[in-house]
Short mmCIF file of C-alpha atoms and ligand atoms in Angstrom, two decimals:
data_model
loop_
_atom_site.label_atom_id
_atom_site.label_comp_id
_atom_site.label_asym_id
_atom_site.label_seq_id
_atom_site.Cartn_x
_atom_site.Cartn_y
_atom_site.Cartn_z
CA MET V 1 -42.69 16.86 -59.06
CA ALA V 2 -40.23 18.03 -56.62
CA LYS V 3 -36.84 18.45 -58.07
CA SER V 4 -34.40 15.83 -56.53
CA LYS V 5 -31.52 17.46 -54.71
CA LYS V 6 -28.23 17.04 -56.23
CA VAL V 7 -25.85 14.80 -54.19
CA LEU V 8 -22.51 16.39 -54.01
CA THR V 9 -19.33 14.51 -54.40
CA GLN V 10 -16.79 14.98 -51.70
CA PHE V 11 -14.78 17.27 -53.76
CA GLU V 12 -17.94 19.52 -54.54
CA GLN V 13 -18.79 19.49 -50.91
CA TYR V 14 -15.31 20.60 -49.98
CA GLU V 15 -15.20 23.22 -52.42
CA LYS V 16 -18.50 24.53 -51.37
CA ASN V 17 -17.32 24.51 -47.68
CA VAL V 18 -14.39 26.38 -48.51
CA ARG V 19 -16.25 29.07 -50.50
CA GLN V 20 -18.86 29.46 -47.89
CA ARG V 21 -16.13 29.63 -45.20
CA ASP V 22 -14.01 32.17 -46.85
CA GLY V 23 -16.23 33.78 -49.41
CA LEU V 24 -13.48 32.48 -51.71
CA ARG V 25 -13.64 32.84 -55.35
CA ILE V 26 -10.97 32.15 -57.94
CA THR V 27 -10.62 34.66 -60.77
CA ASN V 28 -7.97 34.72 -63.48
CA LYS V 29 -5.57 36.26 -61.09
CA PRO V 30 -3.46 33.74 -59.23
CA LEU V 31 -3.53 35.38 -56.18
CA VAL V 32 -6.05 33.86 -53.53
CA GLN V 33 -6.74 35.02 -50.11
CA ILE V 34 -7.62 32.70 -47.18
CA PRO V 35 -8.26 34.88 -44.08
CA PHE V 36 -6.91 33.20 -40.94
CA LYS V 37 -6.10 34.54 -37.52
CA ILE V 38 -2.47 34.50 -36.68
CA LEU V 39 -2.43 33.20 -33.16
CA ASN V 40 1.26 33.13 -32.64
CA PRO V 41 3.03 36.42 -33.86
CA ALA V 42 6.24 34.48 -34.64
CA TRP V 43 4.47 33.15 -37.79
CA GLU V 44 4.21 36.56 -39.23
CA ASP V 45 7.78 36.36 -40.42
CA TYR V 46 7.32 34.00 -43.23
CA ILE V 47 3.44 34.06 -44.03
CA PRO V 48 3.19 36.86 -46.67
CA LEU V 49 0.63 39.64 -45.74
CA ASN V 50 -1.42 41.43 -48.21
CA PRO V 51 0.00 44.78 -48.42
CA LYS V 52 -3.34 46.55 -48.56
CA THR V 53 -5.24 44.75 -46.01
CA GLY V 54 -2.70 43.25 -43.95
CA THR V 55 -4.33 39.82 -44.26
CA PRO V 56 -2.18 36.77 -44.58
CA ILE V 57 -2.29 35.23 -48.00
CA VAL V 58 -1.70 31.82 -49.37
CA THR V 59 -0.53 32.38 -53.01
CA ALA V 60 1.96 29.92 -54.49
CA MET V 61 0.27 26.87 -53.36
CA LEU V 62 -3.17 27.75 -54.58
CA GLY V 63 -1.80 29.02 -57.82
CA LYS V 64 -1.03 25.43 -58.54
CA VAL V 65 -4.54 24.14 -57.96
CA THR V 66 -6.31 22.83 -60.89
CA ARG V 67 -9.55 25.01 -61.66
CA LYS V 68 -12.76 24.22 -63.13
CA GLY V 69 -14.10 27.55 -64.26
CA GLU V 70 -13.97 29.78 -61.31
CA VAL V 71 -14.19 27.13 -58.62
CA ILE V 72 -11.31 25.75 -56.73
CA ASN V 73 -10.65 22.02 -57.25
CA LEU V 74 -8.28 20.52 -54.96
CA SER V 75 -8.31 17.16 -56.61
CA TYR V 76 -4.61 17.65 -57.49
CA LEU V 77 -4.34 16.52 -53.79
CA GLU V 78 -5.26 13.12 -54.97
CA LYS V 79 -2.03 12.97 -56.92
CA SER V 80 0.57 14.94 -54.82
CA ASN V 81 2.60 13.48 -51.97
CA LEU V 82 1.10 14.47 -48.63
CA MET V 83 4.02 13.03 -46.82
CA GLY V 84 7.67 14.07 -47.56
CA ASP V 85 10.27 11.50 -48.57
CA GLY V 86 12.55 10.85 -45.55
CA ASP V 87 15.54 11.30 -48.10
CA SER V 88 14.91 15.00 -48.07
CA ASN V 89 15.45 15.47 -44.24
CA ALA V 90 18.92 15.19 -42.89
CA LYS V 91 17.99 12.88 -39.91
CA THR V 92 15.40 10.55 -41.65
CA LYS V 93 17.56 9.94 -44.48
CA LYS V 94 19.95 8.13 -42.00
CA ASN V 95 17.02 5.92 -41.23
CA ASP V 96 17.36 2.12 -41.35
CA ARG V 97 13.94 2.07 -43.22
CA TYR V 98 12.46 3.83 -46.20
CA THR V 99 10.62 6.70 -44.28
CA LEU V 100 7.71 9.02 -44.94
CA VAL V 101 6.92 12.02 -42.92
CA LEU V 102 3.68 14.23 -42.71
CA TYR V 103 4.38 17.79 -42.00
CA LEU V 104 1.44 20.16 -41.24
CA THR V 105 1.51 23.47 -39.69
CA PRO V 106 2.18 22.93 -35.72
CA ALA V 107 0.18 24.56 -32.79
CA SER V 108 -2.48 26.99 -33.88
CA LYS V 109 -1.13 28.31 -37.07
CA SER V 110 -3.87 27.07 -39.30
CA GLY V 111 -6.66 28.12 -36.81
CA ALA V 112 -7.04 24.93 -35.12
CA ASN V 113 -4.91 23.54 -32.52
CA PHE V 114 -2.77 20.56 -34.01
CA CYS V 115 -0.72 20.58 -30.78
CA GLU V 116 -2.75 20.63 -27.85
CA MET V 117 0.07 20.11 -25.40
CA ALA V 118 2.64 22.31 -26.93
CA SER V 119 4.37 24.52 -24.53
CA PRO V 120 5.53 28.17 -25.11
CA GLY V 121 9.07 27.12 -25.41
CA CYS V 122 8.41 24.44 -27.85
CA ILE V 123 6.29 26.60 -30.13
CA TRP V 124 9.08 29.12 -30.24
CA SER V 125 11.79 26.48 -31.01
CA CYS V 126 9.73 24.19 -33.43
CA LEU V 127 11.50 22.56 -35.91
CA SER V 128 8.80 23.20 -38.32
CA GLN V 129 10.92 26.33 -39.55
CA ALA V 130 14.13 24.21 -39.84
CA GLY V 131 15.46 22.66 -43.14
CA ARG V 132 12.95 23.07 -46.02
CA GLY V 133 10.39 24.34 -43.63
CA PHE V 134 12.50 27.66 -43.81
CA PHE V 135 10.87 28.47 -47.48
CA ALA V 136 7.48 30.15 -47.66
CA ASN V 137 6.05 27.89 -50.45
CA VAL V 138 6.79 24.91 -48.16
CA GLN V 139 4.96 26.58 -45.26
CA GLN V 140 2.15 27.43 -47.58
CA ALA V 141 1.83 23.86 -48.73
CA ARG V 142 1.66 22.60 -45.07
CA LEU V 143 -0.92 25.24 -44.27
CA LEU V 144 -3.14 24.11 -47.13
CA LYS V 145 -2.95 20.48 -46.04
CA SER V 146 -3.76 21.76 -42.53
CA TYR V 147 -6.93 23.27 -44.02
CA VAL V 148 -7.85 20.04 -45.69
CA VAL V 149 -7.35 18.01 -42.52
CA GLN V 150 -9.71 20.37 -40.80
CA ASP V 151 -12.31 20.45 -43.44
CA PHE V 152 -12.17 17.32 -45.13
CA GLU V 153 -10.76 14.88 -42.68
CA LEU V 154 -12.01 11.57 -44.32
CA PHE V 155 -10.64 12.59 -47.74
CA PHE V 156 -7.25 13.43 -46.26
CA LEU V 157 -6.98 10.03 -44.47
CA GLN V 158 -8.00 8.17 -47.40
CA GLN V 159 -5.16 9.80 -49.40
CA LEU V 160 -2.78 9.05 -46.47
CA GLN V 161 -3.96 5.28 -46.72
CA LYS V 162 -3.35 5.18 -50.36
CA GLN V 163 0.21 6.70 -50.12
CA ILE V 164 1.17 4.51 -47.13
CA ILE V 165 0.19 1.34 -49.04
CA ALA V 166 2.28 2.59 -52.20
CA ALA V 167 5.18 3.21 -49.85
CA SER V 168 4.82 -0.36 -48.42
CA LYS V 169 5.42 -1.70 -51.82
CA SER V 170 7.96 0.80 -53.15
CA SER V 171 11.13 -0.41 -54.48
CA LYS V 172 12.94 2.40 -52.63
CA ARG V 173 12.91 0.19 -49.56
CA ASN V 174 15.66 -1.79 -51.16
CA LYS V 175 18.29 1.00 -50.59
CA PHE V 176 17.86 0.90 -46.80
CA LYS V 177 19.42 -1.61 -44.37
CA ASN V 178 16.01 -2.82 -43.23
CA LYS V 179 14.58 -3.51 -46.84
CA ASN V 180 11.36 -5.32 -45.39
CA GLU V 181 9.85 -2.47 -43.49
CA VAL V 182 8.64 1.01 -44.04
CA ALA V 183 8.40 3.75 -41.26
CA ILE V 184 5.62 6.28 -41.22
CA ARG V 185 5.66 9.45 -39.04
CA LEU V 186 2.38 11.01 -39.24
CA ASN V 187 3.15 13.90 -36.76
CA GLY V 188 6.31 15.49 -38.25
CA THR V 189 5.21 18.90 -36.93
CA SER V 190 1.94 18.30 -35.38
CA ASP V 191 0.44 16.00 -32.35
CA LEU V 192 -2.67 14.61 -33.67
CA PRO V 193 -4.27 11.01 -33.14
CA PHE V 194 -3.97 10.05 -36.90
CA LEU V 195 -3.75 6.41 -36.24
CA GLU V 196 -6.96 6.32 -34.04
CA MET V 197 -8.69 8.45 -36.85
CA MET V 198 -7.62 6.07 -39.39
CA ASN V 199 -8.60 3.07 -37.52
CA LYS V 200 -12.08 4.74 -36.67
CA ALA V 201 -12.55 5.31 -40.36
CA GLY V 202 -11.79 1.53 -41.17
CA LEU V 203 -8.46 2.51 -43.15
CA LEU V 204 -5.97 0.61 -41.19
CA ASP V 205 -6.99 -2.99 -42.15
CA ALA V 206 -5.87 -2.72 -45.74
CA ILE V 207 -2.24 -1.47 -44.64
CA PRO V 208 0.35 -4.22 -45.02
CA ASN V 209 2.05 -5.42 -41.86
CA ASN V 210 5.52 -4.14 -42.84
CA VAL V 211 4.57 -0.63 -42.09
CA ARG V 212 5.88 0.73 -38.73
CA PHE V 213 4.24 3.82 -37.40
CA TYR V 214 6.20 6.06 -34.93
CA ASP V 215 6.08 9.67 -33.74
CA TYR V 216 6.99 11.98 -30.87
CA THR V 217 4.45 13.53 -28.47
CA LYS V 218 3.85 16.02 -25.80
CA PHE V 219 0.79 13.83 -24.47
CA PRO V 220 2.15 11.83 -21.45
CA ASN V 221 -0.39 8.99 -22.08
CA LYS V 222 0.23 8.85 -25.59
CA ALA V 223 3.71 7.69 -25.13
CA GLY V 224 5.10 4.09 -25.23
CA VAL V 225 3.97 1.14 -27.51
CA ARG V 226 0.39 1.13 -28.09
CA LYS V 227 -1.72 -1.60 -30.10
CA ILE V 228 -3.94 0.22 -32.67
CA ASN V 229 -5.52 -2.21 -34.87
CA LYS V 230 -2.65 -4.67 -35.97
CA PHE V 231 0.00 -2.05 -35.38
CA ASP V 232 2.45 -1.42 -32.60
CA TYR V 233 2.36 2.38 -32.61
CA VAL V 234 5.76 3.45 -31.00
CA VAL V 235 5.65 6.93 -29.56
CA THR V 236 8.36 8.84 -27.66
CA TYR V 237 7.44 11.53 -24.90
CA SER V 238 9.27 14.86 -25.40
CA ARG V 239 10.75 16.87 -22.70
CA CYS V 240 10.18 20.52 -22.48
CA GLU V 241 9.82 23.27 -19.91
CA ASP V 242 6.87 22.85 -17.20
CA TYR V 243 4.42 25.27 -18.25
CA PHE V 244 1.02 26.71 -17.12
CA ASP V 245 -1.78 25.47 -19.45
CA ARG V 246 -4.14 28.45 -19.81
CA ILE V 247 -6.88 26.37 -21.43
CA ALA V 248 -6.93 23.69 -18.68
CA GLY V 249 -6.17 26.28 -16.09
CA LYS V 250 -3.19 24.17 -14.50
CA TRP V 251 0.37 23.58 -14.59
CA VAL V 252 1.71 20.91 -16.80
CA ASP V 253 4.67 19.09 -14.99
CA ASN V 254 6.67 17.85 -17.96
CA LEU V 255 9.41 16.74 -15.88
CA ASN V 256 7.34 14.47 -13.77
CA ASN V 257 5.64 13.09 -16.88
CA ALA V 258 9.01 12.30 -18.43
CA LEU V 259 10.20 10.42 -15.30
CA GLN V 260 7.10 8.44 -15.11
CA ASN V 261 7.42 7.37 -18.81
CA LEU V 262 10.95 6.47 -18.13
CA GLU V 263 9.76 4.26 -15.04
CA LYS V 264 7.25 2.58 -17.44
CA GLY V 265 10.13 1.56 -19.83
CA ASN V 266 9.19 4.05 -22.35
CA THR V 267 11.67 6.48 -24.36
CA VAL V 268 11.76 10.18 -23.76
CA ALA V 269 13.48 12.72 -26.01
CA VAL V 270 15.51 15.29 -24.26
CA VAL V 271 17.13 18.31 -26.13
CA PHE V 272 20.70 19.04 -24.73
CA VAL V 273 22.76 21.93 -25.59
CA GLY V 274 26.46 21.09 -25.89
CA ASN V 275 28.91 19.27 -28.18
CA LYS V 276 28.51 16.05 -26.63
CA LEU V 277 25.46 14.22 -24.80
CA PRO V 278 25.85 13.08 -21.24
CA ASN V 279 25.76 9.37 -20.37
CA PHE V 280 22.85 9.61 -18.06
CA TRP V 281 19.97 11.68 -17.31
CA PHE V 282 18.30 11.20 -13.89
CA GLY V 283 19.88 7.94 -13.92
CA TYR V 284 18.58 6.64 -17.09
CA GLN V 285 20.89 5.94 -20.13
CA VAL V 286 21.11 8.40 -22.76
CA ILE V 287 21.66 7.23 -26.33
CA ASP V 288 22.21 9.59 -29.42
CA GLY V 289 18.85 10.18 -30.82
CA ASP V 290 20.34 12.12 -33.66
CA GLU V 291 21.93 9.01 -34.97
CA ARG V 292 18.70 8.27 -37.01
CA ASP V 293 15.07 9.06 -36.59
CA ASP V 294 13.67 5.61 -36.50
CA LEU V 295 15.94 4.49 -33.60
CA MET V 296 12.88 4.61 -31.32
CA LEU V 297 11.50 1.40 -33.41
CA ASP V 298 14.34 -0.69 -32.29
CA ILE V 299 14.58 0.18 -28.62
CA PRO V 300 13.51 -2.71 -26.33
CA ARG V 301 11.07 -1.55 -23.54
CA ILE V 302 12.00 -2.70 -20.10
CA LYS V 303 10.04 -1.59 -17.09
CA GLY V 304 12.06 0.62 -14.88
CA ARG V 305 14.71 1.09 -17.68
CA GLY V 306 13.49 3.50 -20.03
CA ILE V 307 15.90 5.05 -22.38
CA VAL V 308 16.53 8.78 -23.20
CA LEU V 309 16.93 9.82 -26.76
CA GLY V 310 19.35 12.72 -26.48
CA LEU V 311 18.98 15.30 -29.16
CA LYS V 312 21.59 18.13 -29.78
CA ALA V 313 19.91 21.63 -29.95
CA LYS V 314 19.84 22.64 -33.48
CA ILE V 315 20.67 26.30 -33.85
CA PRO V 316 19.27 27.99 -36.93
CA LYS V 317 21.68 29.47 -39.41
CA GLY V 318 22.27 33.18 -38.82
CA VAL V 319 21.27 33.10 -35.19
CA GLY V 320 24.05 33.50 -32.43
CA LEU V 321 24.31 30.98 -29.67
CA MET V 322 23.63 33.43 -26.92
CA GLU V 323 20.52 34.92 -28.59
CA TRP V 324 19.22 31.41 -29.31
CA VAL V 325 20.05 30.20 -25.76
CA ALA V 326 18.16 33.21 -24.41
CA LYS V 327 15.03 32.77 -26.55
CA SER V 328 14.95 28.89 -26.18
CA LYS V 329 15.76 28.86 -22.47
CA ASP V 330 12.28 27.54 -21.74
CA PHE V 331 12.60 24.72 -24.02
CA ILE V 332 16.08 23.63 -24.05
CA VAL V 333 15.94 22.69 -20.36
CA GLU V 334 19.12 20.76 -20.19
CA CYS V 335 22.54 21.96 -20.66
CA ASP V 336 25.44 19.43 -20.08
CA SER V 337 28.49 20.09 -21.49
CA PHE V 338 28.83 23.55 -23.14
CA ASP V 339 30.67 25.95 -20.89
CA ASP V 340 29.38 29.09 -22.56
CA CYS V 341 25.92 27.87 -22.15
CA ARG V 342 26.37 27.19 -18.50
CA SER V 343 27.94 30.50 -17.90
CA THR V 344 24.72 32.31 -19.13
CA GLY V 345 23.09 30.94 -16.12
CA LEU V 346 19.99 30.70 -18.20
CA LEU V 347 19.83 26.88 -18.37
CA THR V 348 19.51 24.23 -15.92
CA ILE V 349 22.74 22.26 -15.65
CA GLY V 350 22.55 18.72 -16.72
CA LYS V 351 21.86 16.24 -14.07
S1 LIG I 401 4.38 20.01 -29.98
FE1 LIG I 401 5.94 19.53 -31.26
S2 LIG I 401 5.17 20.16 -33.31
FE2 LIG I 401 3.92 21.02 -31.91
S3 LIG I 401 4.75 23.21 -31.62
FE3 LIG I 401 5.75 21.77 -30.09
S4 LIG I 401 7.61 20.98 -30.98
FE4 LIG I 401 6.33 21.80 -32.75
#
């Protein structure tokens, strides 16, 4: 009689995939290598390299992985928080609602492109390196999650669903001004269609109605308020420089996309260098987007009267203003009120 083929559990399949992909085996040593290609040299600063081979290594995170014999067992992901508590982030902790944010590795850092419409300037200035993202172990944790998204999408989405449901019932909500709602931002440092993916997998029905989803995007057609399942998904378009998309072989006119979104009544985020924000940008009202991260959930949409979420440029510690302006000039496209910045001649003066 033919031997019946063992049906692998999702975890076993994942482990098998990883081992096959990377020739990965765990020994008693904590050091595990996951080879991947660095597509953006800027990442080299904080991904440790194996001194012998020069290959990037992921160490601390996998060192915590529960092991079964010599096989990686990623089941600990079932228990760990995929999303960060908004309380640990300077901006989200000012939110009116209890907030959870999912941080992955942006752009092509994990080998797959998580931000298809990212511009060269926004990749350089990406806030993924700000705050806690500065630390190598935080980056490693995000990288591992990014691998799981790629290799084991359904498992990842199921964990997200569980954690969103738990958050919707959490007593932590009571500390916030809006005690009834919970805000979820799934693209803290990525630009993926998570809500569509969860909906396709049938995972949105069980999520309670008190959950509000919001995000920023570089996709012009993703911005606005879109009904996905029973949720109004609120998405703000992000201004960056116009740039040539080498994959699509065409220019991306970000300014035009931003103005079209404003005309439709959507919100657009614009980064300004300076100590105070202008009142208007291209005739549209600018409000302080740094006030709180979930502000976009409370802005009414009126056709022809879109609102600009003005964000003040965050200059990393230890970087001089002029150096930073010079390197970020392609991204920080608006300079309104900072004379030093204007005098560099590097930036467009605010309109
Ligand atoms: S699209 Fe957003 S998350 Fe992606 S690289 Fe640009 S700024 Fe970072």
